[in-house]
Short mmCIF file of C-alpha atoms in Angstrom, two decimals:
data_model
loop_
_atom_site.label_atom_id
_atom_site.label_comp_id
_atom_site.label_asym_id
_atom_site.label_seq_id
_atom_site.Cartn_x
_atom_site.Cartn_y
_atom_site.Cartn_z
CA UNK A 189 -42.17 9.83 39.03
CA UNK A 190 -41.66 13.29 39.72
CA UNK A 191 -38.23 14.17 41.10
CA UNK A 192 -37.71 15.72 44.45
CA UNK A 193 -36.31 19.19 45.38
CA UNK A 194 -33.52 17.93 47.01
CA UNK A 195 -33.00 15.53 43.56
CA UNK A 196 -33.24 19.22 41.49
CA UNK A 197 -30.48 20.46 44.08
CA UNK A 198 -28.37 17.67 43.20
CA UNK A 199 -28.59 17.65 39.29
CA UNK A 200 -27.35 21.58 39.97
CA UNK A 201 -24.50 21.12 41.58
CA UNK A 202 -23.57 17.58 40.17
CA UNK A 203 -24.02 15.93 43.31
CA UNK A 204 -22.49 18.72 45.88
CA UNK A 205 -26.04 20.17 46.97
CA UNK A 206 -27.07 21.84 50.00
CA UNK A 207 -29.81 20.29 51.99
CA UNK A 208 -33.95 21.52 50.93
CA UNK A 209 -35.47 22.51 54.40
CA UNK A 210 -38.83 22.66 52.34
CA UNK A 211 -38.69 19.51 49.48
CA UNK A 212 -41.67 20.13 48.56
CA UNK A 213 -41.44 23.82 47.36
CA UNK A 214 -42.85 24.03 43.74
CA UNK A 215 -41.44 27.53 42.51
CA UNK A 216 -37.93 26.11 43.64
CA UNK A 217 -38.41 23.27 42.46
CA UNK A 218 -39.05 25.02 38.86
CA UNK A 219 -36.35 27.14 39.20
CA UNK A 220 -33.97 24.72 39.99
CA UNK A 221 -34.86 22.82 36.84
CA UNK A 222 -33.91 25.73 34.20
CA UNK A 223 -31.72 25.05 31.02
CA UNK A 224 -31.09 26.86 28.30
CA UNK A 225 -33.56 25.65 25.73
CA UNK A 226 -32.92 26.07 21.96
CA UNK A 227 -34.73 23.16 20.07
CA UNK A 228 -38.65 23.99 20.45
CA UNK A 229 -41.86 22.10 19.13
CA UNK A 230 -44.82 23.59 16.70
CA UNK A 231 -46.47 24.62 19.34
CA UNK A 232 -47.49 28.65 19.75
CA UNK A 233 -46.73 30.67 22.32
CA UNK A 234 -50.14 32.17 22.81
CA UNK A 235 -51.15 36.17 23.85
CA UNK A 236 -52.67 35.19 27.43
CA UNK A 237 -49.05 33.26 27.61
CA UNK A 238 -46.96 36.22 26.65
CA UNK A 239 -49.26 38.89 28.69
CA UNK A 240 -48.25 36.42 32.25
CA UNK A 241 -44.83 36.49 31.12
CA UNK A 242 -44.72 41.04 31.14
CA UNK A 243 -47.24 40.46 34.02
CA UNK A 244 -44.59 39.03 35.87
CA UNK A 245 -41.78 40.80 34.33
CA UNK A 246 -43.64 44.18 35.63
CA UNK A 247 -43.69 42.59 39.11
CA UNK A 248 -40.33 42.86 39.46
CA UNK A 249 -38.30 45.21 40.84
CA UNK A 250 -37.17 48.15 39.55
CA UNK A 251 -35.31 51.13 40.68
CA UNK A 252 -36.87 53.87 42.22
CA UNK A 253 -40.02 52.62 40.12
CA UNK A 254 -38.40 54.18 37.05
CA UNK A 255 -39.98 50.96 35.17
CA UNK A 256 -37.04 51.77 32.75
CA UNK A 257 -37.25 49.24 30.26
CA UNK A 258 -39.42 47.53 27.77
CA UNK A 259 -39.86 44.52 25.45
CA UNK A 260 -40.32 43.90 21.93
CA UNK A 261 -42.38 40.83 20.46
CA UNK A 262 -40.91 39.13 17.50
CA UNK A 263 -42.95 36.50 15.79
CA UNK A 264 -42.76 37.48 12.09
CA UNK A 265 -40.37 34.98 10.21
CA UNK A 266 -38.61 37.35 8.23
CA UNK A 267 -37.84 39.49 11.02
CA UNK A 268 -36.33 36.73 13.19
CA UNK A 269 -34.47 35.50 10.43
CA UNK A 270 -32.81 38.89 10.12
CA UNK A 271 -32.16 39.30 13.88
CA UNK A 272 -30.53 35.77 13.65
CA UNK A 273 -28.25 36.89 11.09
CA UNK A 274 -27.20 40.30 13.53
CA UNK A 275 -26.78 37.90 16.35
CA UNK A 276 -24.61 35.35 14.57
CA UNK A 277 -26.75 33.02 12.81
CA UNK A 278 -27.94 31.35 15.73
CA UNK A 279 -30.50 28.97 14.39
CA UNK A 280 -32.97 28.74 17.45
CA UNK A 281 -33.74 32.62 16.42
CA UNK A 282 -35.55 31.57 13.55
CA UNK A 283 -37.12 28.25 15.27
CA UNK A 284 -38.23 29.69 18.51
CA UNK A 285 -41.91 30.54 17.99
CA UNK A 286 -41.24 33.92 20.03
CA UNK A 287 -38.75 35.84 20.29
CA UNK A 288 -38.80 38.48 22.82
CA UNK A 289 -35.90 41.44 22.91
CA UNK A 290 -35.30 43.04 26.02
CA UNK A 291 -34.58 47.03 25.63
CA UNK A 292 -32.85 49.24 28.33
CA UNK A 293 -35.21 52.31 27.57
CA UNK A 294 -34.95 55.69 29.01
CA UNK A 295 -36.23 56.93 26.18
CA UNK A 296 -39.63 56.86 28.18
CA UNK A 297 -38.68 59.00 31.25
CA UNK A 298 -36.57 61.79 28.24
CA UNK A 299 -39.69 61.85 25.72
CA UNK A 300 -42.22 62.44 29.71
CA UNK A 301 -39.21 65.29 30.61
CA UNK A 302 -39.70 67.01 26.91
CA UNK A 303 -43.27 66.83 27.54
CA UNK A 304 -43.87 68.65 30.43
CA UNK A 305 -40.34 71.03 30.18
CA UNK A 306 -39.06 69.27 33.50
CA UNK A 307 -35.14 68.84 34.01
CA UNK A 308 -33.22 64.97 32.89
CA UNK A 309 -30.01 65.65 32.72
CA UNK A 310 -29.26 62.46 34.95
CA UNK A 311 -30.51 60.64 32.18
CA UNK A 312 -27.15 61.52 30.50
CA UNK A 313 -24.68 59.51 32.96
CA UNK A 314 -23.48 55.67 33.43
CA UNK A 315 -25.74 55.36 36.99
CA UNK A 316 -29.41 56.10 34.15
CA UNK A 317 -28.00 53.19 31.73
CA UNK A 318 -27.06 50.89 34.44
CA UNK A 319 -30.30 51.17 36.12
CA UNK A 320 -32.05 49.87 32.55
CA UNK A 321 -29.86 47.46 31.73
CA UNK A 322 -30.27 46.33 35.38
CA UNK A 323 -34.27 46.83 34.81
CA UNK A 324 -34.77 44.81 31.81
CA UNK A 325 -32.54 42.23 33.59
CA UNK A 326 -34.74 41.82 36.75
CA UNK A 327 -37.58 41.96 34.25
CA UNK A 328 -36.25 39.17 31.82
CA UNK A 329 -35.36 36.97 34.83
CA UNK A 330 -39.05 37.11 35.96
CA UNK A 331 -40.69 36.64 32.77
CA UNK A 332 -38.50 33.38 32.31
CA UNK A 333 -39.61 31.70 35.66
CA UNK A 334 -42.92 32.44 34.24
CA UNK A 335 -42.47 30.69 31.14
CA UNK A 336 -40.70 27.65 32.93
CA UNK A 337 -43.66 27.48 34.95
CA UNK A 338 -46.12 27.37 32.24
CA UNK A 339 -44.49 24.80 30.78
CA UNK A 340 -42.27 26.56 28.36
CA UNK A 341 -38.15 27.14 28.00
CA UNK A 342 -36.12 30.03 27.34
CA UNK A 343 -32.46 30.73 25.89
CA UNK A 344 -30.92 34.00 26.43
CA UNK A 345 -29.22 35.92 23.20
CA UNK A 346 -26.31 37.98 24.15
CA UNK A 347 -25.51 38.25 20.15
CA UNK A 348 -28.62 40.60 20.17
CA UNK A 349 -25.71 43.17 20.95
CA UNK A 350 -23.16 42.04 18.14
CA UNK A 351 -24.84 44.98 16.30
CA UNK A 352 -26.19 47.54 17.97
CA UNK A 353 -27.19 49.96 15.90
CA UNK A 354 -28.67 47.58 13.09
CA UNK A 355 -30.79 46.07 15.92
CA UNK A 356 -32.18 49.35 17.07
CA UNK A 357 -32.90 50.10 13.23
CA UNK A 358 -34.91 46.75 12.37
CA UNK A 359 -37.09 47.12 15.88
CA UNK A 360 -37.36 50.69 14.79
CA UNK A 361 -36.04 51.73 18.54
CA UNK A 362 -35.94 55.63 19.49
CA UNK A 363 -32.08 57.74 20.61
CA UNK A 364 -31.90 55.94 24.23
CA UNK A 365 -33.23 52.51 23.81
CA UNK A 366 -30.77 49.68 23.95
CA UNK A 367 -31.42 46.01 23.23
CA UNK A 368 -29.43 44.91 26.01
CA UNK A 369 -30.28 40.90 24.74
CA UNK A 370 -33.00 38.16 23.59
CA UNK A 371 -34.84 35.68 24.31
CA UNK A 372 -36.09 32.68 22.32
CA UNK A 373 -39.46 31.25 24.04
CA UNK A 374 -41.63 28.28 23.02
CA UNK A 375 -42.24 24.96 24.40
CA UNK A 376 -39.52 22.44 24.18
CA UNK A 377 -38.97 19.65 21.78
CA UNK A 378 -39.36 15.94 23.52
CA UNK A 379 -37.21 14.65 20.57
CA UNK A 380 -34.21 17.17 21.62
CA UNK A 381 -34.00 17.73 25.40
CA UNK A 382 -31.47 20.07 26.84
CA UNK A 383 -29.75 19.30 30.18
CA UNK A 384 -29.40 20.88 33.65
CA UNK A 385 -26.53 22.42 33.59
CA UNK A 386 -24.13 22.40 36.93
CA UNK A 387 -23.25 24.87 38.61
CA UNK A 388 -20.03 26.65 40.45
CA UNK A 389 -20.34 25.01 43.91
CA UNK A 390 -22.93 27.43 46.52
CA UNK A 391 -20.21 27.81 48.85
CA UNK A 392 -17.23 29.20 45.85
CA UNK A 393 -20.10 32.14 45.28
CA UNK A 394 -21.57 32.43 48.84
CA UNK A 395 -19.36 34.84 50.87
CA UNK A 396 -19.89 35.20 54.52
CA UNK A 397 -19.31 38.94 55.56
CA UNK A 398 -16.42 39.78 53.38
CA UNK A 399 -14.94 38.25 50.38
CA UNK A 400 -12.76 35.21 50.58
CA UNK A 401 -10.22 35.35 47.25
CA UNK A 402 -9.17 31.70 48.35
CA UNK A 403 -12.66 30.50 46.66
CA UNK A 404 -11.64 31.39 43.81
CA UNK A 405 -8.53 28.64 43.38
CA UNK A 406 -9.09 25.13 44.56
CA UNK A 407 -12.62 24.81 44.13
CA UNK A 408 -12.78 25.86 41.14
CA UNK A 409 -10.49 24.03 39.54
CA UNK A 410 -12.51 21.02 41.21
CA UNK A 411 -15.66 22.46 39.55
CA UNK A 412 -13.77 22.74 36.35
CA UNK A 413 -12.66 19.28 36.15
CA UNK A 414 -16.37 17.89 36.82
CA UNK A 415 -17.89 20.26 34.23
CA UNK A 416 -15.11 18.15 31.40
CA UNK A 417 -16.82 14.96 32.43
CA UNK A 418 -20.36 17.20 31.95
CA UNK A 419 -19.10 18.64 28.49
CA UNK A 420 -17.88 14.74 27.52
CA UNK A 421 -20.96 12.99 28.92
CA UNK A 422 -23.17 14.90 26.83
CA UNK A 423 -21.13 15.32 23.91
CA UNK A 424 -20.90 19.84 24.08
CA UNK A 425 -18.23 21.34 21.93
CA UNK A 426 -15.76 23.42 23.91
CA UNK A 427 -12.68 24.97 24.20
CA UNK A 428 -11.34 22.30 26.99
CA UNK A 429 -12.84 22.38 30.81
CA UNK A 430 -14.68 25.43 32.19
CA UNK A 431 -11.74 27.51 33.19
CA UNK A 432 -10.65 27.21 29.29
CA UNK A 433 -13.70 27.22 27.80
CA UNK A 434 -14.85 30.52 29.95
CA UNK A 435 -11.26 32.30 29.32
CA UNK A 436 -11.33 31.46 25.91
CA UNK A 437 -14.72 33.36 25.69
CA UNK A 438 -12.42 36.49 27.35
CA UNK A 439 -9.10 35.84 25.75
CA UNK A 440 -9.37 39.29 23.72
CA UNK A 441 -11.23 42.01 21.53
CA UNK A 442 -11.76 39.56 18.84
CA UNK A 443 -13.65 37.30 21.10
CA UNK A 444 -16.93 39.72 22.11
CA UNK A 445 -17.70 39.48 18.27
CA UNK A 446 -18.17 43.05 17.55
CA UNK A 447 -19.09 43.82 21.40
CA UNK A 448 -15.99 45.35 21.93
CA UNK A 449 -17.29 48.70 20.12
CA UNK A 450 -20.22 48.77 22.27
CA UNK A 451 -19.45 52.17 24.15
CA UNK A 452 -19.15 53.73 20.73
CA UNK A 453 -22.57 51.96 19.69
CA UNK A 454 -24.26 53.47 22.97
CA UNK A 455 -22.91 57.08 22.48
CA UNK A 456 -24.07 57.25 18.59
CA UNK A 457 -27.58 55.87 20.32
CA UNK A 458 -28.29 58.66 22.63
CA UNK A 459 -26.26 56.96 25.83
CA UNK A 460 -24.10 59.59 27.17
CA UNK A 461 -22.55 57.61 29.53
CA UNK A 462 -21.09 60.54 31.71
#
């Protein structure tokens, strides 16, 4: 029996859910159903599949229609292997069937300003690298509803940025193109389901004309303590409940596993970062 919107609302917040106007409402109802999905079956992701996935990437938005990012299409075993290895070994690289890397690229808009001798200086400050990283973001986002919805499951790769520059060098990337992260793709394996994973409650991130600091202590220690019983219940190694396991992620340098050199990585790429 197929589960209700309001049941999807539930699962996300473990229980403390707002109430679905609409419980019938199929794109919420997919969205509310994501998980990060890292165990995948044999199955191919097909071209058609991949081409609805930019479709909708493309369709959404973007600043100023600057379109300033793009996406690169890994299915060759060797290379994901060797992507795995720059993003810390993470096994579902290689396993995935597709794995898509997501490039802040105003590369594009200097290469169109060298072309036709018009001015792009403003590609040299923070505002131009924000707007791709923000760009590819949107467009990531979009392209893995569209997956969900086709029946397939996505994990995000943040370790795509342990190594810059040896990323940009294997996906052969021009001065100003930034893989900002990845994303495994495929359709998941029945023999290794992933969970629903809850969420902060709506009304600790929902601010209501200003912002209330307050949120952030008692209910989030509440939310902490129900994500141990998560963590334990399905048997996820952590650093403790989420307040621990999330400050251990932020505890130092030596935690962002070689992301701490990034602003150095972007300058040697091209990023000026004014």
């Amino acid at each position: 029996m197929q589960e209700s919107l309001q049941e999807h609302l539930e699962a996300r917040y473990a229980g403390a859910a707002p109430k679905a106007d609409d419980p019938n409402n199929p794109v919420l109802a997919s969205m509310l159903q994501h998980r990060s999905v890292r165990a995948y079956s044999q199955r191919p992701v097909t071209e058609s599949e991949l081409a609805l996935m930019v479709a909708a990437a493309q369709s959404a938005s973007t600043s100023s229609n600057l379109q300033a990012w793009s996406v690169v299409a890994v299915r060759d075993t060797e290379k994901k292997k060797r992507l795995s290895a720059l993003a810390g070994n993470q096994r579902h690289i290689e396993e995935c069937p597709l794995f898509l890397i997501w490039i802040a690229d105003l590369a594009r808009l200097e290469a169109a300003g060298e072309r036709h001798s018009l001015p792009h200086e403003g590609l040299d400050y923070l505002e131009l690298t924000l707007v791709g990283v923000i760009d590819a973001t949107l467009a990531a986002q979009n392209a893995a509803v569209a997956a969900e919805a086709q029946g397939m499951g996505v994990v995000y790769i943040g370790g795509i940025r342990n190594h810059p520059e040896a990323v940009a060098r294997e996906l052969d990337l021009p001065p100003r193109a930034f893989a900002v992260f990845g994303m495994c793709v495929g359709y998941p394996d029945p023999e290794r389901p992933s969970s629903v994973k809850p969420r902060l409650p709506l009304s600790t991130v929902l601010h209501q004309e200003s912002y209330d600091a307050s949120l952030n202590g008692a209910p989030v220690e509440d939310y902490a303590a129900r994500m141990l019983n998560f963590y334990e219940a399905k048997g996820m190694k952590t650093n403790g409940d989420w307040i621990r396991h999330s400050l251990h992620r932020v505890r130092g340098a030596e935690a962002l596993q070689g992301r701490d050199r990034l602003v150095n990585a972007l300058h040697a790429m091209g990023f000026e970062n004014r």
